[in-house]
Each structure stands twice: as structure tokens, then as C-alpha cells.
Amino acid sequence: MNNSRRLFQNAILLLLSLSLFTTYAAAQKNPSVGNLFINAYEKKDEAAMKKLIETRTKEFPAEVQAMVEYSMSPKAGKQEQDFLFGVAGLIANMYGEQTGDMRLFEAVKANYSSVLKKRKATTLDPNVVSALKKKIAALGGGDWRVNMFRLDQSGVLTVEIDVRESSGGAGFTPRIEFKKSNEARDIIKAGLPAVKKGKISWSSMGIGLKTVFIE
């Protein structure tokens, strides 16, 4: 019975492997026009890029739209955004020169401008962050250390504070006083008045101690 089950499992794994290989091979044989353009771009092959624009013109608007949509999604990091918007802008500009229609380029430019504005709004001043970290550490009497101080693209702030284990006394878990946790929140709200949402959490040796929300 065990041998039959093992043979069945091996057969399933073999089928999955063949399926993945077939999918990968198909992707290599039929890359999208966007991928072909990126390959040419990375090789600095201007002739190949121009030829793609000239011979497969109608395929590019959808490719550019897909690049922009992904770049503006939470999945894309800053460097990835900049790279893809750079490629999308180049494609859109060349497409405009080929067709005389610059609307695609203007759309890419407008979306990238929106991303940059949003990025600027969620960029924290290092000096302000440093000052806030010092104030929070002082509030904790030297037993608190800020491990994370991050504002995401949605404008949500996350502050994580590590609490010295010994601050709770021998054999006791450290305790975060209600008054001090509220003071920490007030310090951050005063230093970052534009931040309207977030949370501050305290932990010690991987054990969560307290969380307060910024609202």
C-alpha cells in the first residue's frame, strides 16, 4: 500500500514538473513585446527597440498600461517603480513619435508624477525621526530602543520598540505603563502632525507587551 502511494506521489510530482517546464519553455519561446523591449533596452540596442515599435506598434499601449498598473501597486518597490516607469516612458515617447499620438506618453508622465508626489508625502525627515527616537528612548528611561520607524506608501506609520528584558525585574515580564504608552503616542503625533494613522508596539524577547494606535 505504501509503495503504491509513493509511486502515485512520484507520478504527480513528475506531471507537475513537466507542466512547469512546458509553461517556462512557452514563456521563453513567446515573450511579450514588453519583455522584448526591456531586453533590448538593457542591452542598449536602440535599433532593436525602434524596430519593435515600428513592427508591433499596436501591442505597446496594453504593455505600457500593464507596466504602469504594476508600478503603482503595493507590490512594486521604489527602484522597481523607477525602472518600469522609465521604460514605460521611453516606450510611450517612441510610440508617440511613431504614431503622432502622445496621449500614452502624457498618461505615463502624469502617473509617475502622482507616484513621486505620494512618495514625497510619505518620506520622513531623518532629523525628525532621530529626534523622536531619542525622546521615546528617554521616555523609557533607557530601557526602550526603537527598532523600526517606518511610514508606508499608504501613509501608515509603524513604530516598533524593543524593551530591555531586565526592566521588568528578576523573573518578571516588563510592563508598559498606560500613561507612558500614551505619552509615546503624543510625542509622535506632535513630531509628525501629518501622520493620521499608525501603531506603536512594544515587545521584549519576541513577546508582545503593548500596542497603541495612532488615529
PDB file of C-alpha atoms in Angstrom:
ATOM      1  CA  MET A   1       0.000   0.000   0.000  1.00  0.00           C
ATOM      2  CA  ASN A   2       2.809   2.382   0.938  1.00  0.00           C
ATOM      3  CA  ASN A   3       4.681   1.566  -2.285  1.00  0.00           C
ATOM      4  CA  SER A   4       1.574   2.292  -4.360  1.00  0.00           C
ATOM      5  CA  ARG A   5       1.072   5.609  -2.603  1.00  0.00           C
ATOM      6  CA  ARG A   6       4.731   6.528  -3.116  1.00  0.00           C
ATOM      7  CA  LEU A   7       4.525   5.671  -6.824  1.00  0.00           C
ATOM      8  CA  PHE A   8       1.373   7.776  -7.144  1.00  0.00           C
ATOM      9  CA  GLN A   9       3.041  10.757  -5.416  1.00  0.00           C
ATOM     10  CA  ASN A  10       6.101  10.444  -7.654  1.00  0.00           C
ATOM     11  CA  ALA A  11       3.872  10.379 -10.726  1.00  0.00           C
ATOM     12  CA  ILE A  12       2.106  13.558  -9.569  1.00  0.00           C
ATOM     13  CA  LEU A  13       5.447  15.311  -8.975  1.00  0.00           C
ATOM     14  CA  LEU A  14       6.640  14.258 -12.428  1.00  0.00           C
ATOM     15  CA  LEU A  15       3.489  15.636 -14.056  1.00  0.00           C
ATOM     16  CA  LEU A  16       3.850  18.928 -12.159  1.00  0.00           C
ATOM     17  CA  SER A  17       7.489  19.214 -13.194  1.00  0.00           C
ATOM     18  CA  LEU A  18       6.614  18.593 -16.837  1.00  0.00           C
ATOM     19  CA  SER A  19       3.810  21.149 -16.642  1.00  0.00           C
ATOM     20  CA  LEU A  20       6.089  23.820 -15.150  1.00  0.00           C
ATOM     21  CA  PHE A  21       8.784  23.069 -17.716  1.00  0.00           C
ATOM     22  CA  THR A  22       6.274  23.365 -20.564  1.00  0.00           C
ATOM     23  CA  THR A  23       4.984  26.704 -19.214  1.00  0.00           C
ATOM     24  CA  TYR A  24       8.519  28.037 -18.792  1.00  0.00           C
ATOM     25  CA  ALA A  25       9.522  26.897 -22.273  1.00  0.00           C
ATOM     26  CA  ALA A  26       6.443  28.538 -23.787  1.00  0.00           C
ATOM     27  CA  ALA A  27       7.235  31.808 -21.998  1.00  0.00           C
ATOM     28  CA  GLN A  28      10.765  31.716 -23.375  1.00  0.00           C
ATOM     29  CA  LYS A  29       9.548  30.989 -26.905  1.00  0.00           C
ATOM     30  CA  ASN A  30       6.815  33.636 -26.864  1.00  0.00           C
ATOM     31  CA  PRO A  31       7.946  36.591 -24.719  1.00  0.00           C
ATOM     32  CA  SER A  32       5.671  39.611 -24.703  1.00  0.00           C
ATOM     33  CA  VAL A  33       6.610  42.648 -26.737  1.00  0.00           C
ATOM     34  CA  GLY A  34       7.218  44.460 -23.461  1.00  0.00           C
ATOM     35  CA  ASN A  35       9.767  41.862 -22.353  1.00  0.00           C
ATOM     36  CA  LEU A  36      11.441  42.001 -25.745  1.00  0.00           C
ATOM     37  CA  PHE A  37      11.705  45.775 -25.454  1.00  0.00           C
ATOM     38  CA  ILE A  38      13.151  45.538 -21.934  1.00  0.00           C
ATOM     39  CA  ASN A  39      15.739  43.013 -23.142  1.00  0.00           C
ATOM     40  CA  ALA A  40      16.764  45.373 -25.930  1.00  0.00           C
ATOM     41  CA  TYR A  41      16.773  48.307 -23.505  1.00  0.00           C
ATOM     42  CA  GLU A  42      19.074  46.513 -21.069  1.00  0.00           C
ATOM     43  CA  LYS A  43      21.422  45.694 -23.962  1.00  0.00           C
ATOM     44  CA  LYS A  44      21.240  49.339 -25.106  1.00  0.00           C
ATOM     45  CA  ASP A  45      20.167  48.091 -28.519  1.00  0.00           C
ATOM     46  CA  GLU A  46      18.394  51.161 -29.893  1.00  0.00           C
ATOM     47  CA  ALA A  47      17.905  49.605 -33.323  1.00  0.00           C
ATOM     48  CA  ALA A  48      16.040  46.633 -31.833  1.00  0.00           C
ATOM     49  CA  MET A  49      13.869  48.914 -29.702  1.00  0.00           C
ATOM     50  CA  LYS A  50      12.980  51.069 -32.690  1.00  0.00           C
ATOM     51  CA  LYS A  51      12.181  48.038 -34.834  1.00  0.00           C
ATOM     52  CA  LEU A  52       9.821  46.668 -32.177  1.00  0.00           C
ATOM     53  CA  ILE A  53       7.994  49.990 -32.023  1.00  0.00           C
ATOM     54  CA  GLU A  54       7.707  50.103 -35.808  1.00  0.00           C
ATOM     55  CA  THR A  55       6.634  46.498 -36.378  1.00  0.00           C
ATOM     56  CA  ARG A  56       4.461  45.827 -33.324  1.00  0.00           C
ATOM     57  CA  THR A  57       3.048  49.269 -32.682  1.00  0.00           C
ATOM     58  CA  LYS A  58      -0.475  48.212 -31.717  1.00  0.00           C
ATOM     59  CA  GLU A  59       0.743  45.887 -28.954  1.00  0.00           C
ATOM     60  CA  PHE A  60       2.516  48.541 -26.924  1.00  0.00           C
ATOM     61  CA  PRO A  61      -0.335  50.548 -25.327  1.00  0.00           C
ATOM     62  CA  ALA A  62      -1.544  47.480 -23.415  1.00  0.00           C
ATOM     63  CA  GLU A  63       2.031  46.653 -22.357  1.00  0.00           C
ATOM     64  CA  VAL A  64       2.613  50.189 -21.119  1.00  0.00           C
ATOM     65  CA  GLN A  65      -0.674  50.133 -19.225  1.00  0.00           C
ATOM     66  CA  ALA A  66       0.315  46.858 -17.532  1.00  0.00           C
ATOM     67  CA  MET A  67       3.713  48.301 -16.538  1.00  0.00           C
ATOM     68  CA  VAL A  68       2.124  51.421 -15.071  1.00  0.00           C
ATOM     69  CA  GLU A  69      -0.559  49.486 -13.196  1.00  0.00           C
ATOM     70  CA  TYR A  70       2.019  47.168 -11.646  1.00  0.00           C
ATOM     71  CA  SER A  71       4.335  50.068 -10.802  1.00  0.00           C
ATOM     72  CA  MET A  72       1.529  51.795  -8.915  1.00  0.00           C
ATOM     73  CA  SER A  73       0.553  48.667  -6.990  1.00  0.00           C
ATOM     74  CA  PRO A  74       1.781  47.925  -3.433  1.00  0.00           C
ATOM     75  CA  LYS A  75       3.872  45.061  -4.843  1.00  0.00           C
ATOM     76  CA  ALA A  76       6.345  47.385  -6.571  1.00  0.00           C
ATOM     77  CA  GLY A  77       9.300  48.770  -4.648  1.00  0.00           C
ATOM     78  CA  LYS A  78      10.836  52.190  -5.230  1.00  0.00           C
ATOM     79  CA  GLN A  79      13.627  51.003  -7.551  1.00  0.00           C
ATOM     80  CA  GLU A  80      11.239  48.789  -9.485  1.00  0.00           C
ATOM     81  CA  GLN A  81       8.831  51.700  -9.894  1.00  0.00           C
ATOM     82  CA  ASP A  82      11.552  53.978 -11.225  1.00  0.00           C
ATOM     83  CA  PHE A  83      12.836  51.364 -13.660  1.00  0.00           C
ATOM     84  CA  LEU A  84       9.428  50.408 -15.047  1.00  0.00           C
ATOM     85  CA  PHE A  85       8.251  53.998 -15.341  1.00  0.00           C
ATOM     86  CA  GLY A  86      11.500  54.803 -17.134  1.00  0.00           C
ATOM     87  CA  VAL A  87      10.910  52.001 -19.635  1.00  0.00           C
ATOM     88  CA  ALA A  88       7.199  52.796 -19.976  1.00  0.00           C
ATOM     89  CA  GLY A  89       8.005  56.453 -20.596  1.00  0.00           C
ATOM     90  CA  LEU A  90      10.571  55.576 -23.249  1.00  0.00           C
ATOM     91  CA  ILE A  91       8.161  53.212 -24.989  1.00  0.00           C
ATOM     92  CA  ALA A  92       5.346  55.766 -24.840  1.00  0.00           C
ATOM     93  CA  ASN A  93       7.569  58.509 -26.245  1.00  0.00           C
ATOM     94  CA  MET A  94       8.792  56.314 -29.107  1.00  0.00           C
ATOM     95  CA  TYR A  95       5.211  55.173 -29.703  1.00  0.00           C
ATOM     96  CA  GLY A  96       4.150  58.817 -29.902  1.00  0.00           C
ATOM     97  CA  GLU A  97       6.881  59.609 -32.400  1.00  0.00           C
ATOM     98  CA  GLN A  98       5.817  56.619 -34.480  1.00  0.00           C
ATOM     99  CA  THR A  99       2.073  57.317 -34.420  1.00  0.00           C
ATOM    100  CA  GLY A 100       1.903  61.049 -33.774  1.00  0.00           C
ATOM    101  CA  ASP A 101      -0.242  60.322 -30.705  1.00  0.00           C
ATOM    102  CA  MET A 102       1.425  61.480 -27.481  1.00  0.00           C
ATOM    103  CA  ARG A 103      -1.501  60.689 -25.178  1.00  0.00           C
ATOM    104  CA  LEU A 104       0.138  57.489 -23.951  1.00  0.00           C
ATOM    105  CA  PHE A 105       3.283  59.397 -23.018  1.00  0.00           C
ATOM    106  CA  GLU A 106       1.272  62.088 -21.223  1.00  0.00           C
ATOM    107  CA  ALA A 107      -0.583  59.401 -19.260  1.00  0.00           C
ATOM    108  CA  VAL A 108       2.677  57.753 -18.165  1.00  0.00           C
ATOM    109  CA  LYS A 109       4.116  61.122 -17.174  1.00  0.00           C
ATOM    110  CA  ALA A 110       1.021  62.038 -15.148  1.00  0.00           C
ATOM    111  CA  ASN A 111       1.001  58.712 -13.307  1.00  0.00           C
ATOM    112  CA  TYR A 112       4.701  58.919 -12.489  1.00  0.00           C
ATOM    113  CA  SER A 113       4.229  62.457 -11.213  1.00  0.00           C
ATOM    114  CA  SER A 114       1.470  61.141  -8.952  1.00  0.00           C
ATOM    115  CA  VAL A 115       3.769  58.404  -7.633  1.00  0.00           C
ATOM    116  CA  LEU A 116       6.543  60.910  -6.899  1.00  0.00           C
ATOM    117  CA  LYS A 117       4.162  63.218  -5.035  1.00  0.00           C
ATOM    118  CA  LYS A 118       2.872  60.326  -2.969  1.00  0.00           C
ATOM    119  CA  ARG A 119       6.413  59.156  -2.295  1.00  0.00           C
ATOM    120  CA  LYS A 120       7.429  62.620  -1.143  1.00  0.00           C
ATOM    121  CA  ALA A 121       4.427  62.800   1.170  1.00  0.00           C
ATOM    122  CA  THR A 122       5.419  59.511   2.805  1.00  0.00           C
ATOM    123  CA  THR A 123       9.124  60.294   3.172  1.00  0.00           C
ATOM    124  CA  LEU A 124      10.130  61.023   6.736  1.00  0.00           C
ATOM    125  CA  ASP A 125      12.718  63.656   7.600  1.00  0.00           C
ATOM    126  CA  PRO A 126      15.695  61.722   9.070  1.00  0.00           C
ATOM    127  CA  ASN A 127      16.366  64.520  11.572  1.00  0.00           C
ATOM    128  CA  VAL A 128      12.785  64.422  12.832  1.00  0.00           C
ATOM    129  CA  VAL A 129      12.874  60.635  13.114  1.00  0.00           C
ATOM    130  CA  SER A 130      16.168  60.747  15.013  1.00  0.00           C
ATOM    131  CA  ALA A 131      14.790  63.319  17.453  1.00  0.00           C
ATOM    132  CA  LEU A 132      11.624  61.282  18.030  1.00  0.00           C
ATOM    133  CA  LYS A 133      13.624  58.114  18.648  1.00  0.00           C
ATOM    134  CA  LYS A 134      15.678  59.916  21.292  1.00  0.00           C
ATOM    135  CA  LYS A 135      12.560  61.243  23.011  1.00  0.00           C
ATOM    136  CA  ILE A 136      10.966  57.796  23.068  1.00  0.00           C
ATOM    137  CA  ALA A 137      14.159  56.208  24.406  1.00  0.00           C
ATOM    138  CA  ALA A 138      14.309  58.861  27.136  1.00  0.00           C
ATOM    139  CA  LEU A 139      10.651  58.242  27.998  1.00  0.00           C
ATOM    140  CA  GLY A 140      11.521  54.585  28.521  1.00  0.00           C
ATOM    141  CA  GLY A 141      14.289  55.500  30.929  1.00  0.00           C
ATOM    142  CA  GLY A 142      16.904  53.837  28.756  1.00  0.00           C
ATOM    143  CA  ASP A 143      15.012  50.534  28.652  1.00  0.00           C
ATOM    144  CA  TRP A 144      13.351  51.236  25.295  1.00  0.00           C
ATOM    145  CA  ARG A 145      15.032  51.024  21.909  1.00  0.00           C
ATOM    146  CA  VAL A 146      13.214  51.861  18.668  1.00  0.00           C
ATOM    147  CA  ASN A 147      13.813  49.044  16.182  1.00  0.00           C
ATOM    148  CA  MET A 148      11.503  50.247  13.436  1.00  0.00           C
ATOM    149  CA  PHE A 149      10.174  53.644  12.428  1.00  0.00           C
ATOM    150  CA  ARG A 150       8.550  53.361   9.015  1.00  0.00           C
ATOM    151  CA  LEU A 151       5.882  55.146   7.013  1.00  0.00           C
ATOM    152  CA  ASP A 152       4.428  53.039   4.203  1.00  0.00           C
ATOM    153  CA  GLN A 153       3.087  54.241   0.864  1.00  0.00           C
ATOM    154  CA  SER A 154      -0.408  54.478   2.314  1.00  0.00           C
ATOM    155  CA  GLY A 155       0.786  56.925   4.967  1.00  0.00           C
ATOM    156  CA  VAL A 156       0.503  54.400   7.806  1.00  0.00           C
ATOM    157  CA  LEU A 157       3.236  54.687  10.438  1.00  0.00           C
ATOM    158  CA  THR A 158       4.707  51.649  12.172  1.00  0.00           C
ATOM    159  CA  VAL A 159       6.881  52.063  15.251  1.00  0.00           C
ATOM    160  CA  GLU A 160       8.328  49.027  16.993  1.00  0.00           C
ATOM    161  CA  ILE A 161      10.041  49.372  20.365  1.00  0.00           C
ATOM    162  CA  ASP A 162      12.214  46.721  21.945  1.00  0.00           C
ATOM    163  CA  VAL A 163      12.073  46.694  25.750  1.00  0.00           C
ATOM    164  CA  ARG A 164      15.016  45.532  27.828  1.00  0.00           C
ATOM    165  CA  GLU A 165      14.087  42.219  29.430  1.00  0.00           C
ATOM    166  CA  SER A 166      15.652  43.074  32.788  1.00  0.00           C
ATOM    167  CA  SER A 167      13.469  46.181  33.137  1.00  0.00           C
ATOM    168  CA  GLY A 168      10.647  44.017  34.485  1.00  0.00           C
ATOM    169  CA  GLY A 169      12.729  42.795  37.392  1.00  0.00           C
ATOM    170  CA  ALA A 170      14.039  39.299  38.041  1.00  0.00           C
ATOM    171  CA  GLY A 171      11.630  36.728  36.646  1.00  0.00           C
ATOM    172  CA  PHE A 172       9.031  39.309  35.620  1.00  0.00           C
ATOM    173  CA  THR A 173       7.880  40.375  32.173  1.00  0.00           C
ATOM    174  CA  PRO A 174       8.436  44.097  31.531  1.00  0.00           C
ATOM    175  CA  ARG A 175       5.303  46.187  31.925  1.00  0.00           C
ATOM    176  CA  ILE A 176       4.384  49.188  29.782  1.00  0.00           C
ATOM    177  CA  GLU A 177       2.507  51.781  31.784  1.00  0.00           C
ATOM    178  CA  PHE A 178      -0.679  53.151  30.252  1.00  0.00           C
ATOM    179  CA  LYS A 179       0.445  56.725  30.860  1.00  0.00           C
ATOM    180  CA  LYS A 180       3.821  56.221  29.180  1.00  0.00           C
ATOM    181  CA  SER A 181       2.343  54.491  26.146  1.00  0.00           C
ATOM    182  CA  ASN A 182       0.007  57.446  25.635  1.00  0.00           C
ATOM    183  CA  GLU A 183       2.903  59.854  26.094  1.00  0.00           C
ATOM    184  CA  ALA A 184       4.830  57.998  23.386  1.00  0.00           C
ATOM    185  CA  ARG A 185       1.873  58.378  21.044  1.00  0.00           C
ATOM    186  CA  ASP A 186       1.604  62.097  21.865  1.00  0.00           C
ATOM    187  CA  ILE A 187       5.317  62.581  21.169  1.00  0.00           C
ATOM    188  CA  ILE A 188       4.970  61.027  17.726  1.00  0.00           C
ATOM    189  CA  LYS A 189       1.765  62.898  16.876  1.00  0.00           C
ATOM    190  CA  ALA A 190       3.387  66.188  17.867  1.00  0.00           C
ATOM    191  CA  GLY A 191       6.507  65.447  15.832  1.00  0.00           C
ATOM    192  CA  LEU A 192       4.623  64.130  12.802  1.00  0.00           C
ATOM    193  CA  PRO A 193       1.317  66.021  12.671  1.00  0.00           C
ATOM    194  CA  ALA A 194       0.677  64.924   9.079  1.00  0.00           C
ATOM    195  CA  VAL A 195       0.558  61.261  10.100  1.00  0.00           C
ATOM    196  CA  LYS A 196      -3.040  60.330  10.820  1.00  0.00           C
ATOM    197  CA  LYS A 197      -2.815  56.574  11.127  1.00  0.00           C
ATOM    198  CA  GLY A 198      -0.395  54.049  12.569  1.00  0.00           C
ATOM    199  CA  LYS A 199       0.575  51.972  15.552  1.00  0.00           C
ATOM    200  CA  ILE A 200       3.271  51.769  18.205  1.00  0.00           C
ATOM    201  CA  SER A 201       4.101  48.366  19.625  1.00  0.00           C
ATOM    202  CA  TRP A 202       6.343  47.259  22.460  1.00  0.00           C
ATOM    203  CA  SER A 203       7.920  43.821  22.754  1.00  0.00           C
ATOM    204  CA  SER A 204      10.623  42.080  24.749  1.00  0.00           C
ATOM    205  CA  MET A 205      12.464  38.938  23.663  1.00  0.00           C
ATOM    206  CA  GLY A 206       9.867  38.417  20.934  1.00  0.00           C
ATOM    207  CA  ILE A 207       6.904  38.708  23.310  1.00  0.00           C
ATOM    208  CA  GLY A 208       4.374  41.428  22.544  1.00  0.00           C
ATOM    209  CA  LEU A 209       3.752  43.708  25.507  1.00  0.00           C
ATOM    210  CA  LYS A 210       1.503  46.506  24.311  1.00  0.00           C
ATOM    211  CA  THR A 211       0.179  48.233  21.199  1.00  0.00           C
ATOM    212  CA  VAL A 212      -1.353  51.678  20.867  1.00  0.00           C
ATOM    213  CA  PHE A 213      -2.875  53.074  17.710  1.00  0.00           C
ATOM    214  CA  ILE A 214      -2.446  56.467  16.121  1.00  0.00           C
ATOM    215  CA  GLU A 215      -5.792  57.640  14.781  1.00  0.00           C
TER     216      GLU A 215
END
